[in-house]
């Protein structure tokens, strides 16, 4: 099954953040560090799994055989001891890998048994062990060492306080999920007046679709542009959607839509958040990636479906559920194209429908 996992997609946000650690000079070290923190936060939001070398009684490394390509699942890895790295200075670190190629890049771990475990679980267990200084991500290439102070900050960080308008947006989303769009729209109006960019964008969505009040697409465009200029990624995506679809007066412009999506990607890469990045992945898969790099398209769709599924499960946000529906349909088309005639095709589609879990999805 095509899924968001170290074996199929890797851990794209973490890999991007680590790659950027090596791209700039020391002048931008602090910026790169916070980029890594955001990438790790996103990975925790996504309940990302990583590959961890483990010790099995009686098992010995088997030369060129790779456990990383077919790792031990979490439910079977309970109670297994981790294999650790010790530096020349006697510092002991737990190595974790974002994809099989990273685990197999050195003879020290090639052939070691590997378990696929949640990153959050691995962080918690590293904190609990007195003999470990921290963990190191992808130690054989471009790597990132995460000491216990950073792990504790990631896992124990308090929730930020609401900015003006955020409480109204949260309440409006809850009402929208219940179909009370008129009350929701009034709250989005309040949030927008308070200067909340999410409130501006959600109000624009209501205006565009005529939810809770009259349809006003001209006002929607004005509001989307205002929110996008203030840094709202989903507003920038909405602009791309409008350019791509066009209106009765203005013809569709796929090129302008693609440029808007690319700008959204640049904006989202600076934040890496589960509310925005999966939608960016979906738009990229639907536009520039589609038909050019089919493997990359599959990875983008897998991340989009997984992230939006996580978001819809935790927050009954109608906008996120609508995006999940689109992502699942795009993934269905991809699976039918890539695996036409395969024996397990219907099973894959059934599992996708179960993961998407929206009332309006039907797979034949």
GROMACS .gro file of C-alpha atoms in nm:
model
  364
    1UNK     CA    1   0.000   0.000   0.000
    2UNK     CA    2   0.128   0.345  -0.089
    3UNK     CA    3   0.161   0.518   0.244
    4UNK     CA    4   0.347   0.785   0.436
    5UNK     CA    5   0.630   0.584   0.590
    6UNK     CA    6   1.011   0.571   0.592
    7UNK     CA    7   1.005   0.284   0.342
    8UNK     CA    8   0.789   0.464   0.085
    9UNK     CA    9   0.805   0.843   0.130
   10UNK     CA   10   1.086   0.878   0.381
   11UNK     CA   11   1.047   1.168   0.627
   12UNK     CA   12   1.042   1.462   0.384
   13UNK     CA   13   1.012   1.746   0.636
   14UNK     CA   14   1.299   1.620   0.851
   15UNK     CA   15   1.515   1.553   0.545
   16UNK     CA   16   1.446   1.902   0.409
   17UNK     CA   17   1.536   2.064   0.742
   18UNK     CA   18   1.858   1.862   0.771
   19UNK     CA   19   1.957   1.939   0.413
   20UNK     CA   20   1.921   2.308   0.485
   21UNK     CA   21   2.156   2.277   0.781
   22UNK     CA   22   2.433   2.226   0.527
   23UNK     CA   23   2.326   2.480   0.266
   24UNK     CA   24   2.407   2.813   0.433
   25UNK     CA   25   2.707   2.973   0.599
   26UNK     CA   26   2.742   3.022   0.974
   27UNK     CA   27   2.571   3.359   0.953
   28UNK     CA   28   2.236   3.179   0.911
   29UNK     CA   29   2.300   2.906   1.168
   30UNK     CA   30   2.017   3.020   1.398
   31UNK     CA   31   1.768   3.030   1.108
   32UNK     CA   32   1.870   2.677   1.006
   33UNK     CA   33   1.834   2.554   1.364
   34UNK     CA   34   1.477   2.683   1.392
   35UNK     CA   35   1.403   2.531   1.054
   36UNK     CA   36   1.510   2.195   1.197
   37UNK     CA   37   1.285   2.248   1.499
   38UNK     CA   38   0.988   2.325   1.273
   39UNK     CA   39   1.062   2.017   1.062
   40UNK     CA   40   1.071   1.798   1.372
   41UNK     CA   41   0.751   1.954   1.507
   42UNK     CA   42   0.578   1.877   1.178
   43UNK     CA   43   0.709   1.520   1.192
   44UNK     CA   44   0.558   1.483   1.540
   45UNK     CA   45   0.225   1.629   1.419
   46UNK     CA   46   0.225   1.373   1.138
   47UNK     CA   47   0.305   1.089   1.380
   48UNK     CA   48   0.607   1.014   1.162
   49UNK     CA   49   0.783   0.680   1.196
   50UNK     CA   50   1.158   0.624   1.166
   51UNK     CA   51   1.385   0.323   1.128
   52UNK     CA   52   1.571   0.223   1.445
   53UNK     CA   53   1.835  -0.054   1.462
   54UNK     CA   54   1.747  -0.315   1.725
   55UNK     CA   55   1.909  -0.620   1.878
   56UNK     CA   56   1.754  -0.964   1.836
   57UNK     CA   57   1.877  -1.254   2.047
   58UNK     CA   58   2.072  -1.491   1.824
   59UNK     CA   59   2.047  -1.266   1.518
   60UNK     CA   60   2.365  -1.155   1.341
   61UNK     CA   61   2.411  -0.899   1.064
   62UNK     CA   62   2.370  -1.074   0.730
   63UNK     CA   63   2.612  -0.904   0.497
   64UNK     CA   64   2.423  -0.728   0.217
   65UNK     CA   65   2.078  -0.820   0.347
   66UNK     CA   66   1.872  -0.511   0.432
   67UNK     CA   67   1.624  -0.524   0.717
   68UNK     CA   68   1.549  -0.158   0.647
   69UNK     CA   69   1.353  -0.245   0.332
   70UNK     CA   70   1.117  -0.468   0.533
   71UNK     CA   71   1.140  -0.349   0.896
   72UNK     CA   72   0.983  -0.496   1.207
   73UNK     CA   73   0.645  -0.325   1.267
   74UNK     CA   74   0.587  -0.139   1.597
   75UNK     CA   75   0.353  -0.399   1.744
   76UNK     CA   76   0.621  -0.668   1.708
   77UNK     CA   77   0.909  -0.449   1.827
   78UNK     CA   78   0.791  -0.407   2.187
   79UNK     CA   79   1.061  -0.494   2.438
   80UNK     CA   80   1.346  -0.506   2.185
   81UNK     CA   81   1.676  -0.341   2.282
   82UNK     CA   82   1.810  -0.062   2.065
   83UNK     CA   83   2.149  -0.074   1.895
   84UNK     CA   84   2.345   0.241   1.984
   85UNK     CA   85   2.644   0.436   1.855
   86UNK     CA   86   2.936   0.534   2.078
   87UNK     CA   87   3.161   0.821   1.969
   88UNK     CA   88   3.539   0.828   2.027
   89UNK     CA   89   3.465   1.055   2.326
   90UNK     CA   90   3.242   0.779   2.473
   91UNK     CA   91   2.920   0.969   2.401
   92UNK     CA   92   2.638   0.726   2.335
   93UNK     CA   93   2.368   0.824   2.083
   94UNK     CA   94   2.071   0.639   1.941
   95UNK     CA   95   2.081   0.637   1.558
   96UNK     CA   96   1.753   0.673   1.367
   97UNK     CA   97   1.704   0.674   0.992
   98UNK     CA   98   1.447   0.846   0.773
   99UNK     CA   99   1.462   0.595   0.485
  100UNK     CA  100   1.619   0.254   0.405
  101UNK     CA  101   1.900   0.403   0.192
  102UNK     CA  102   2.023   0.599   0.494
  103UNK     CA  103   2.027   0.289   0.716
  104UNK     CA  104   2.213   0.084   0.456
  105UNK     CA  105   2.473   0.353   0.378
  106UNK     CA  106   2.733   0.212   0.619
  107UNK     CA  107   2.846  -0.145   0.695
  108UNK     CA  108   2.793  -0.074   1.066
  109UNK     CA  109   2.414  -0.082   1.023
  110UNK     CA  110   2.371  -0.266   0.692
  111UNK     CA  111   2.229  -0.605   0.787
  112UNK     CA  112   2.122  -0.500   1.137
  113UNK     CA  113   1.760  -0.572   1.228
  114UNK     CA  114   1.551  -0.256   1.192
  115UNK     CA  115   1.222  -0.160   1.353
  116UNK     CA  116   0.982   0.104   1.222
  117UNK     CA  117   0.881   0.308   1.526
  118UNK     CA  118   0.701   0.637   1.593
  119UNK     CA  119   0.951   0.923   1.621
  120UNK     CA  120   0.774   1.052   1.933
  121UNK     CA  121   0.811   0.714   2.105
  122UNK     CA  122   1.181   0.700   2.019
  123UNK     CA  123   1.233   1.053   2.154
  124UNK     CA  124   1.053   0.969   2.479
  125UNK     CA  125   1.253   0.651   2.531
  126UNK     CA  126   1.579   0.837   2.461
  127UNK     CA  127   1.490   1.092   2.730
  128UNK     CA  128   1.416   0.812   2.976
  129UNK     CA  129   1.755   0.642   2.932
  130UNK     CA  130   2.038   0.768   3.154
  131UNK     CA  131   2.311   0.619   2.931
  132UNK     CA  132   2.208   0.813   2.618
  133UNK     CA  133   2.306   1.173   2.539
  134UNK     CA  134   2.045   1.199   2.265
  135UNK     CA  135   1.972   1.066   1.920
  136UNK     CA  136   2.125   1.130   1.579
  137UNK     CA  137   1.920   1.136   1.259
  138UNK     CA  138   2.090   0.975   0.956
  139UNK     CA  139   2.441   0.953   1.108
  140UNK     CA  140   2.615   0.829   0.790
  141UNK     CA  141   2.556   1.135   0.574
  142UNK     CA  142   2.402   1.474   0.632
  143UNK     CA  143   2.292   1.428   0.989
  144UNK     CA  144   2.140   1.612   1.283
  145UNK     CA  145   2.228   1.539   1.647
  146UNK     CA  146   1.938   1.600   1.884
  147UNK     CA  147   2.049   1.623   2.244
  148UNK     CA  148   1.809   1.570   2.534
  149UNK     CA  149   1.750   1.941   2.592
  150UNK     CA  150   1.613   1.980   2.240
  151UNK     CA  151   1.407   1.661   2.266
  152UNK     CA  152   1.253   1.783   2.590
  153UNK     CA  153   1.170   2.118   2.431
  154UNK     CA  154   1.000   1.948   2.136
  155UNK     CA  155   0.797   1.709   2.348
  156UNK     CA  156   0.712   1.936   2.642
  157UNK     CA  157   0.660   2.273   2.472
  158UNK     CA  158   0.346   2.450   2.602
  159UNK     CA  159   0.070   2.542   2.362
  160UNK     CA  160   0.106   2.904   2.244
  161UNK     CA  161  -0.148   3.159   2.362
  162UNK     CA  162  -0.419   3.271   2.122
  163UNK     CA  163  -0.355   3.576   1.906
  164UNK     CA  164  -0.646   3.819   1.849
  165UNK     CA  165  -0.923   3.648   1.653
  166UNK     CA  166  -0.798   3.289   1.688
  167UNK     CA  167  -1.060   3.193   1.948
  168UNK     CA  168  -1.338   3.314   1.714
  169UNK     CA  169  -1.190   3.115   1.426
  170UNK     CA  170  -1.176   2.800   1.636
  171UNK     CA  171  -1.538   2.843   1.743
  172UNK     CA  172  -1.641   2.923   1.386
  173UNK     CA  173  -1.480   2.604   1.256
  174UNK     CA  174  -1.673   2.400   1.514
  175UNK     CA  175  -2.001   2.562   1.406
  176UNK     CA  176  -1.918   2.512   1.038
  177UNK     CA  177  -1.860   2.141   1.104
  178UNK     CA  178  -2.217   2.130   1.239
  179UNK     CA  179  -2.352   2.306   0.930
  180UNK     CA  180  -2.419   2.634   1.113
  181UNK     CA  181  -2.254   2.845   0.845
  182UNK     CA  182  -2.433   3.171   0.918
  183UNK     CA  183  -2.303   3.180   1.276
  184UNK     CA  184  -1.962   3.059   1.161
  185UNK     CA  185  -1.936   3.332   0.899
  186UNK     CA  186  -2.019   3.598   1.159
  187UNK     CA  187  -1.734   3.471   1.376
  188UNK     CA  188  -1.494   3.472   1.081
  189UNK     CA  189  -1.597   3.835   1.020
  190UNK     CA  190  -1.507   3.916   1.382
  191UNK     CA  191  -1.174   3.737   1.353
  192UNK     CA  192  -1.090   3.916   1.029
  193UNK     CA  193  -1.174   4.252   1.187
  194UNK     CA  194  -0.934   4.163   1.472
  195UNK     CA  195  -0.654   4.117   1.220
  196UNK     CA  196  -0.645   3.735   1.219
  197UNK     CA  197  -0.523   3.619   0.876
  198UNK     CA  198  -0.691   3.279   0.914
  199UNK     CA  199  -1.017   3.460   0.982
  200UNK     CA  200  -0.968   3.665   0.664
  201UNK     CA  201  -0.905   3.350   0.461
  202UNK     CA  202  -1.200   3.158   0.605
  203UNK     CA  203  -1.427   3.456   0.545
  204UNK     CA  204  -1.303   3.462   0.184
  205UNK     CA  205  -1.392   3.093   0.150
  206UNK     CA  206  -1.745   3.166   0.272
  207UNK     CA  207  -1.780   3.454   0.027
  208UNK     CA  208  -1.653   3.244  -0.262
  209UNK     CA  209  -1.889   2.954  -0.198
  210UNK     CA  210  -2.187   3.149  -0.063
  211UNK     CA  211  -2.173   2.983   0.279
  212UNK     CA  212  -2.365   3.158   0.557
  213UNK     CA  213  -2.445   3.454   0.335
  214UNK     CA  214  -2.445   3.580  -0.023
  215UNK     CA  215  -2.177   3.470  -0.270
  216UNK     CA  216  -1.932   3.748  -0.351
  217UNK     CA  217  -1.635   3.620  -0.549
  218UNK     CA  218  -1.488   3.966  -0.601
  219UNK     CA  219  -1.468   4.016  -0.225
  220UNK     CA  220  -1.330   3.663  -0.185
  221UNK     CA  221  -1.041   3.745  -0.420
  222UNK     CA  222  -0.969   4.067  -0.230
  223UNK     CA  223  -0.968   3.884   0.102
  224UNK     CA  224  -0.753   3.596  -0.025
  225UNK     CA  225  -0.496   3.841  -0.159
  226UNK     CA  226  -0.493   4.024   0.173
  227UNK     CA  227  -0.443   3.703   0.373
  228UNK     CA  228  -0.180   3.570   0.131
  229UNK     CA  229   0.013   3.897   0.152
  230UNK     CA  230   0.013   3.853   0.532
  231UNK     CA  231   0.165   3.505   0.496
  232UNK     CA  232  -0.137   3.272   0.494
  233UNK     CA  233  -0.035   2.970   0.285
  234UNK     CA  234  -0.385   2.835   0.230
  235UNK     CA  235  -0.501   3.174   0.104
  236UNK     CA  236  -0.218   3.164  -0.151
  237UNK     CA  237  -0.335   2.816  -0.255
  238UNK     CA  238  -0.693   2.943  -0.286
  239UNK     CA  239  -0.567   3.211  -0.526
  240UNK     CA  240  -0.402   2.938  -0.733
  241UNK     CA  241  -0.727   2.740  -0.733
  242UNK     CA  242  -0.920   3.041  -0.858
  243UNK     CA  243  -0.663   3.113  -1.132
  244UNK     CA  244  -0.675   2.748  -1.237
  245UNK     CA  245  -1.055   2.726  -1.243
  246UNK     CA  246  -1.129   3.072  -1.379
  247UNK     CA  247  -1.470   3.238  -1.360
  248UNK     CA  248  -1.751   3.325  -1.600
  249UNK     CA  249  -1.567   3.648  -1.686
  250UNK     CA  250  -1.203   3.544  -1.653
  251UNK     CA  251  -1.070   3.232  -1.833
  252UNK     CA  252  -0.864   2.973  -1.647
  253UNK     CA  253  -0.488   3.032  -1.643
  254UNK     CA  254  -0.299   2.711  -1.548
  255UNK     CA  255   0.038   2.887  -1.570
  256UNK     CA  256  -0.067   3.154  -1.323
  257UNK     CA  257  -0.212   2.886  -1.096
  258UNK     CA  258   0.115   2.693  -1.100
  259UNK     CA  259   0.311   3.006  -1.008
  260UNK     CA  260   0.071   3.065  -0.716
  261UNK     CA  261   0.121   2.706  -0.595
  262UNK     CA  262   0.499   2.741  -0.618
  263UNK     CA  263   0.481   3.057  -0.412
  264UNK     CA  264   0.265   2.872  -0.158
  265UNK     CA  265   0.530   2.599  -0.140
  266UNK     CA  266   0.802   2.857  -0.069
  267UNK     CA  267   0.587   3.012   0.202
  268UNK     CA  268   0.497   2.675   0.358
  269UNK     CA  269   0.856   2.550   0.364
  270UNK     CA  270   0.939   2.827   0.610
  271UNK     CA  271   0.679   2.703   0.860
  272UNK     CA  272   0.614   2.331   0.791
  273UNK     CA  273   0.279   2.277   0.959
  274UNK     CA  274   0.025   1.999   0.927
  275UNK     CA  275  -0.252   2.248   0.847
  276UNK     CA  276  -0.074   2.369   0.532
  277UNK     CA  277   0.201   2.138   0.406
  278UNK     CA  278  -0.020   1.837   0.311
  279UNK     CA  279  -0.237   2.070   0.101
  280UNK     CA  280   0.076   2.202  -0.070
  281UNK     CA  281   0.180   1.841  -0.142
  282UNK     CA  282  -0.162   1.775  -0.295
  283UNK     CA  283  -0.149   2.078  -0.525
  284UNK     CA  284   0.204   1.996  -0.639
  285UNK     CA  285   0.098   1.639  -0.715
  286UNK     CA  286  -0.202   1.769  -0.912
  287UNK     CA  287  -0.002   2.022  -1.113
  288UNK     CA  288   0.368   2.030  -1.194
  289UNK     CA  289   0.464   1.684  -1.066
  290UNK     CA  290   0.185   1.490  -1.232
  291UNK     CA  291   0.302   1.306  -1.541
  292UNK     CA  292   0.663   1.418  -1.497
  293UNK     CA  293   0.784   1.208  -1.204
  294UNK     CA  294   0.527   0.943  -1.115
  295UNK     CA  295   0.719   0.814  -0.813
  296UNK     CA  296   0.742   1.167  -0.673
  297UNK     CA  297   0.371   1.216  -0.742
  298UNK     CA  298   0.290   0.905  -0.537
  299UNK     CA  299   0.501   1.027  -0.246
  300UNK     CA  300   0.334   1.367  -0.248
  301UNK     CA  301  -0.013   1.211  -0.257
  302UNK     CA  302   0.072   0.971   0.025
  303UNK     CA  303   0.189   1.258   0.245
  304UNK     CA  304  -0.120   1.462   0.156
  305UNK     CA  305  -0.365   1.181   0.234
  306UNK     CA  306  -0.190   1.093   0.560
  307UNK     CA  307  -0.160   1.451   0.684
  308UNK     CA  308  -0.516   1.549   0.595
  309UNK     CA  309  -0.647   1.227   0.749
  310UNK     CA  310  -0.464   1.312   1.073
  311UNK     CA  311  -0.602   1.666   1.065
  312UNK     CA  312  -0.961   1.562   0.996
  313UNK     CA  313  -0.948   1.298   1.268
  314UNK     CA  314  -0.842   1.553   1.530
  315UNK     CA  315  -1.031   1.859   1.405
  316UNK     CA  316  -1.361   1.830   1.219
  317UNK     CA  317  -1.266   2.112   0.983
  318UNK     CA  318  -1.491   2.114   0.672
  319UNK     CA  319  -1.216   2.272   0.458
  320UNK     CA  320  -0.963   2.005   0.559
  321UNK     CA  321  -1.217   1.727   0.500
  322UNK     CA  322  -1.286   1.867   0.153
  323UNK     CA  323  -0.913   1.858   0.079
  324UNK     CA  324  -0.892   1.500   0.210
  325UNK     CA  325  -1.169   1.401  -0.030
  326UNK     CA  326  -0.973   1.554  -0.320
  327UNK     CA  327  -0.647   1.390  -0.205
  328UNK     CA  328  -0.810   1.047  -0.176
  329UNK     CA  329  -0.964   1.079  -0.521
  330UNK     CA  330  -0.627   1.181  -0.668
  331UNK     CA  331  -0.461   0.886  -0.493
  332UNK     CA  332  -0.730   0.651  -0.628
  333UNK     CA  333  -0.658   0.767  -0.984
  334UNK     CA  334  -0.285   0.724  -0.925
  335UNK     CA  335  -0.326   0.372  -0.786
  336UNK     CA  336  -0.552   0.266  -1.073
  337UNK     CA  337  -0.298   0.399  -1.323
  338UNK     CA  338   0.015   0.254  -1.160
  339UNK     CA  339  -0.130  -0.080  -1.052
  340UNK     CA  340  -0.381  -0.159  -1.327
  341UNK     CA  341  -0.439  -0.534  -1.334
  342UNK     CA  342  -0.251  -0.602  -1.009
  343UNK     CA  343  -0.399  -0.874  -0.789
  344UNK     CA  344  -0.417  -0.650  -0.482
  345UNK     CA  345  -0.568  -0.345  -0.653
  346UNK     CA  346  -0.913  -0.366  -0.491
  347UNK     CA  347  -0.761  -0.426  -0.148
  348UNK     CA  348  -0.541  -0.116  -0.189
  349UNK     CA  349  -0.844   0.092  -0.287
  350UNK     CA  350  -1.045  -0.041   0.007
  351UNK     CA  351  -0.766   0.051   0.249
  352UNK     CA  352  -0.742   0.397   0.096
  353UNK     CA  353  -1.118   0.449   0.140
  354UNK     CA  354  -1.091   0.335   0.501
  355UNK     CA  355  -0.806   0.577   0.565
  356UNK     CA  356  -0.987   0.868   0.405
  357UNK     CA  357  -1.305   0.781   0.596
  358UNK     CA  358  -1.535   1.044   0.452
  359UNK     CA  359  -1.903   0.979   0.387
  360UNK     CA  360  -1.888   1.098   0.030
  361UNK     CA  361  -1.607   0.870  -0.084
  362UNK     CA  362  -1.697   0.560  -0.283
  363UNK     CA  363  -1.452   0.323  -0.450
  364UNK     CA  364  -1.572   0.059  -0.697
   0.00000   0.00000   0.00000
